[in-house]
XYZ file of C-alpha atoms in Angstrom:
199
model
C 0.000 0.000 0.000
C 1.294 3.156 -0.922
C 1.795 6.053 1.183
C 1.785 10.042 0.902
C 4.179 12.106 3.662
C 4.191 15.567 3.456
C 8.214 16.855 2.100
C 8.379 19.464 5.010
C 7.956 17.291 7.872
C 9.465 14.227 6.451
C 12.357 15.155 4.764
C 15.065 16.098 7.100
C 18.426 14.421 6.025
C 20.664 13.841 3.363
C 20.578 10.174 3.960
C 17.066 9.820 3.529
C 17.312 11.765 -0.165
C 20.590 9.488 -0.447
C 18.902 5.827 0.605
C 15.548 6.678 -1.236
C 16.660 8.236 -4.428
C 19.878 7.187 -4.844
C 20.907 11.729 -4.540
C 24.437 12.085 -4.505
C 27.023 15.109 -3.397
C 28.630 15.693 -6.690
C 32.853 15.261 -6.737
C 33.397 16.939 -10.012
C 34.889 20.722 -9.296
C 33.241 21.318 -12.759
C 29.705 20.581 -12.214
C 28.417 23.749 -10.484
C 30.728 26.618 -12.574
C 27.635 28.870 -12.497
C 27.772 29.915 -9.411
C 31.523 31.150 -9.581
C 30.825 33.085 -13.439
C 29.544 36.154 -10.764
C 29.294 39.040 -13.121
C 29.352 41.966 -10.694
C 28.745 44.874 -13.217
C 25.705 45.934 -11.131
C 24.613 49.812 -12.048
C 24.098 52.301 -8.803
C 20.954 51.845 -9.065
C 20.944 48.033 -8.479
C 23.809 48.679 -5.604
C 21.142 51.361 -3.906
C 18.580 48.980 -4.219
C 20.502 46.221 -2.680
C 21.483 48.843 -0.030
C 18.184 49.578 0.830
C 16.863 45.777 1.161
C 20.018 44.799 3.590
C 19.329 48.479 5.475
C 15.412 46.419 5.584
C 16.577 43.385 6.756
C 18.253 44.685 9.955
C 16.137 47.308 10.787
C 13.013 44.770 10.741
C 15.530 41.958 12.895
C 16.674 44.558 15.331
C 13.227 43.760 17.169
C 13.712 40.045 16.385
C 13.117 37.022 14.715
C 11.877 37.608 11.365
C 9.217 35.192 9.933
C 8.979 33.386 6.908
C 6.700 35.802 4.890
C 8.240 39.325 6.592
C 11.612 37.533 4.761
C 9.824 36.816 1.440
C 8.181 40.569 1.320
C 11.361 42.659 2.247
C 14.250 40.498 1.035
C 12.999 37.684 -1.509
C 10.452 39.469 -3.349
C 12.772 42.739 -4.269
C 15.790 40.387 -5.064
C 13.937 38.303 -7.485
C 11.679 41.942 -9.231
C 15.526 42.941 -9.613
C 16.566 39.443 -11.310
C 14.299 40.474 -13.752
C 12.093 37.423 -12.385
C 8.960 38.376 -12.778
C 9.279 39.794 -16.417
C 8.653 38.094 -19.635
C 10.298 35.577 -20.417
C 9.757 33.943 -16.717
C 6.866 33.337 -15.519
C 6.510 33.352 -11.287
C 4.184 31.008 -9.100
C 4.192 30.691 -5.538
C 3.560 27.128 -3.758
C 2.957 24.850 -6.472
C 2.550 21.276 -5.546
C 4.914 18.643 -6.161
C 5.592 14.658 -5.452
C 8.338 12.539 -5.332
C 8.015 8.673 -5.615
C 10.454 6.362 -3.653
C 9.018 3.435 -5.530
C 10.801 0.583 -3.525
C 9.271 1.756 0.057
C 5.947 2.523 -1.547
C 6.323 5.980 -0.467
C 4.663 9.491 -2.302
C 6.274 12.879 -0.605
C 3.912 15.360 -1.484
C 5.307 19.620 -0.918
C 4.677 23.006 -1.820
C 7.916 24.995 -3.127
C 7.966 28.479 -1.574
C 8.474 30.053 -5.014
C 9.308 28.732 -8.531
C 10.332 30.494 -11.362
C 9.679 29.107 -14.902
C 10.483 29.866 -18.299
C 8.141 28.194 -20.487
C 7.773 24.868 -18.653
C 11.390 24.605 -17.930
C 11.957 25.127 -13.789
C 14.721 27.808 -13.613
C 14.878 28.239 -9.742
C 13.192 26.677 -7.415
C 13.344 29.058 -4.436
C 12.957 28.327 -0.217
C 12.601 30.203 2.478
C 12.368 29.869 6.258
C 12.474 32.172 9.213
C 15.837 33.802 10.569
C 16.460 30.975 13.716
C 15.956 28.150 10.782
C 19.351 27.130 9.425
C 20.117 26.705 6.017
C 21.547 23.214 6.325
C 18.168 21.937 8.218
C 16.123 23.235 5.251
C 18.940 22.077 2.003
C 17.152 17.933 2.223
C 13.634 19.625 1.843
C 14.661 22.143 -1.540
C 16.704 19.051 -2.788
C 13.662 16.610 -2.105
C 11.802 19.668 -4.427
C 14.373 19.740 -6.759
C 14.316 16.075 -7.741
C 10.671 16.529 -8.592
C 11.881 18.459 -11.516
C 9.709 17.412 -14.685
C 12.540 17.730 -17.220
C 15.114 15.611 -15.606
C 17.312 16.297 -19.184
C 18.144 19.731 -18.124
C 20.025 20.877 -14.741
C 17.668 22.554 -12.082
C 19.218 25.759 -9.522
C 17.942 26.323 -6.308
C 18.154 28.973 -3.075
C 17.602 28.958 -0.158
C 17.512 31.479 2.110
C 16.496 32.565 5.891
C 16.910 36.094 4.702
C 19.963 36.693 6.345
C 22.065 34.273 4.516
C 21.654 32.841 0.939
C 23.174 29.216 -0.456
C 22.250 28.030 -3.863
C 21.928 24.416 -5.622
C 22.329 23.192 -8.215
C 20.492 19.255 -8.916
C 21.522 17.573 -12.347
C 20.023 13.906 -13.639
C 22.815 11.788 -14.939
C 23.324 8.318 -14.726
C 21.868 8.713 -10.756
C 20.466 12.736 -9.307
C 23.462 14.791 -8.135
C 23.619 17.685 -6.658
C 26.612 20.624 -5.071
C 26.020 23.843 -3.623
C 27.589 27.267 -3.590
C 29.454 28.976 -0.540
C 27.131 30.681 1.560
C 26.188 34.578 1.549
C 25.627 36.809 4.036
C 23.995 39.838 5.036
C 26.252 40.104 8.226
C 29.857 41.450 6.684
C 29.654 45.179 6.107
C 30.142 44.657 2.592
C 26.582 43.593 1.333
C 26.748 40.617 -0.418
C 23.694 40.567 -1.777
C 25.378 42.144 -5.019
C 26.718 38.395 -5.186
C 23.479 36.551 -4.428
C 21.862 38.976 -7.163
């Protein structure tokens, strides 16, 4: 008898993607390159921009925590209108559902991705958030688990995560068996905003 388990309360390790669907750490210093191509021609206008969401950020934590939608209003949404993400040619759709299949334990993980961004029907980022205590390690098995639920399993998929404070991004690519790497982390703590990075 099959059963459906929901991806955000199920998924918590590596091992489990690793055991289940056979999702492996990739070794090849070649397979992520994107994330180290950073183009960091940004106009003063983007730079202000960027200013202004990190000057957000803090002044919104200096009271505390900051929840998962405050983070996805002043920090996620801005990034992504200044990626150019919500213009033509992408399209933008918040919590779609997706499933997963580990066929030899009869399991279906069922989740909704924070935010995906699309061009055509190809999945160009799939995008998670979580409050400012959640770490980004405790939430990389649930994006992955997202990831491999990627329709077009010919073409690479890119991910971030983010707790609004620091950013991490994936990248998940079918080959003979689902691997994955990640990029170095960014954060809004150093002086320097690196944000101009993440963008």
């Amino acid at each position: 008898m099959t059963q459906t388990l929901p991806i955000e309360r199920t998924v918590k390790t590596f091992r489990q993607l690793q055991t289940q669907f056979n999702l492996q750490r990739s070794t090849d210093d070649q397979f992520f390159p994107e994330w180290l191509n950073l183009d960091n021609t940004l106009t003063e206008a983007e730079q202000q921009t960027l200013d202004k969401i990190q000057q957000k950020y803090f002044y919104q934590l200096s009271d505390g925590q900051l929840g998962e939608e405050t983070i996805k209003l002043i920090v996620l949404s801005p990034l992504l209108d200044l990626a150019g993400f919500f213009q033509p040619p992408f399209r933008f759709t918040t919590e779609p559902t997706v499933q997963i299949t580990a066929e030899r334990d009869e399991i279906i993980y069922r989740g909704r991705i924070d935010a995906l961004v699309l061009l055509e029907r190809l999945w160009v980022v799939v995008i998670e958030s979580k409050e400012t205590s959640f770490s980004l390690e405790m939430a990389l098995p649930q994006t992955l688990a997202y990831m491999l639920a990627h329709p077009n399993s010919q073409r690479p998929v890119f991910g971030m995560v983010t707790n609004g404070g620091n950013f991490i991004f994936v990248k998940l690519q079918h080959q003979e068996f689902p691997q994955y790497e990640l990029s170095s982390v960014f954060s809004l703590l150093p002086r320097r905003n690196q944000l101009y990075e993440v963008l």
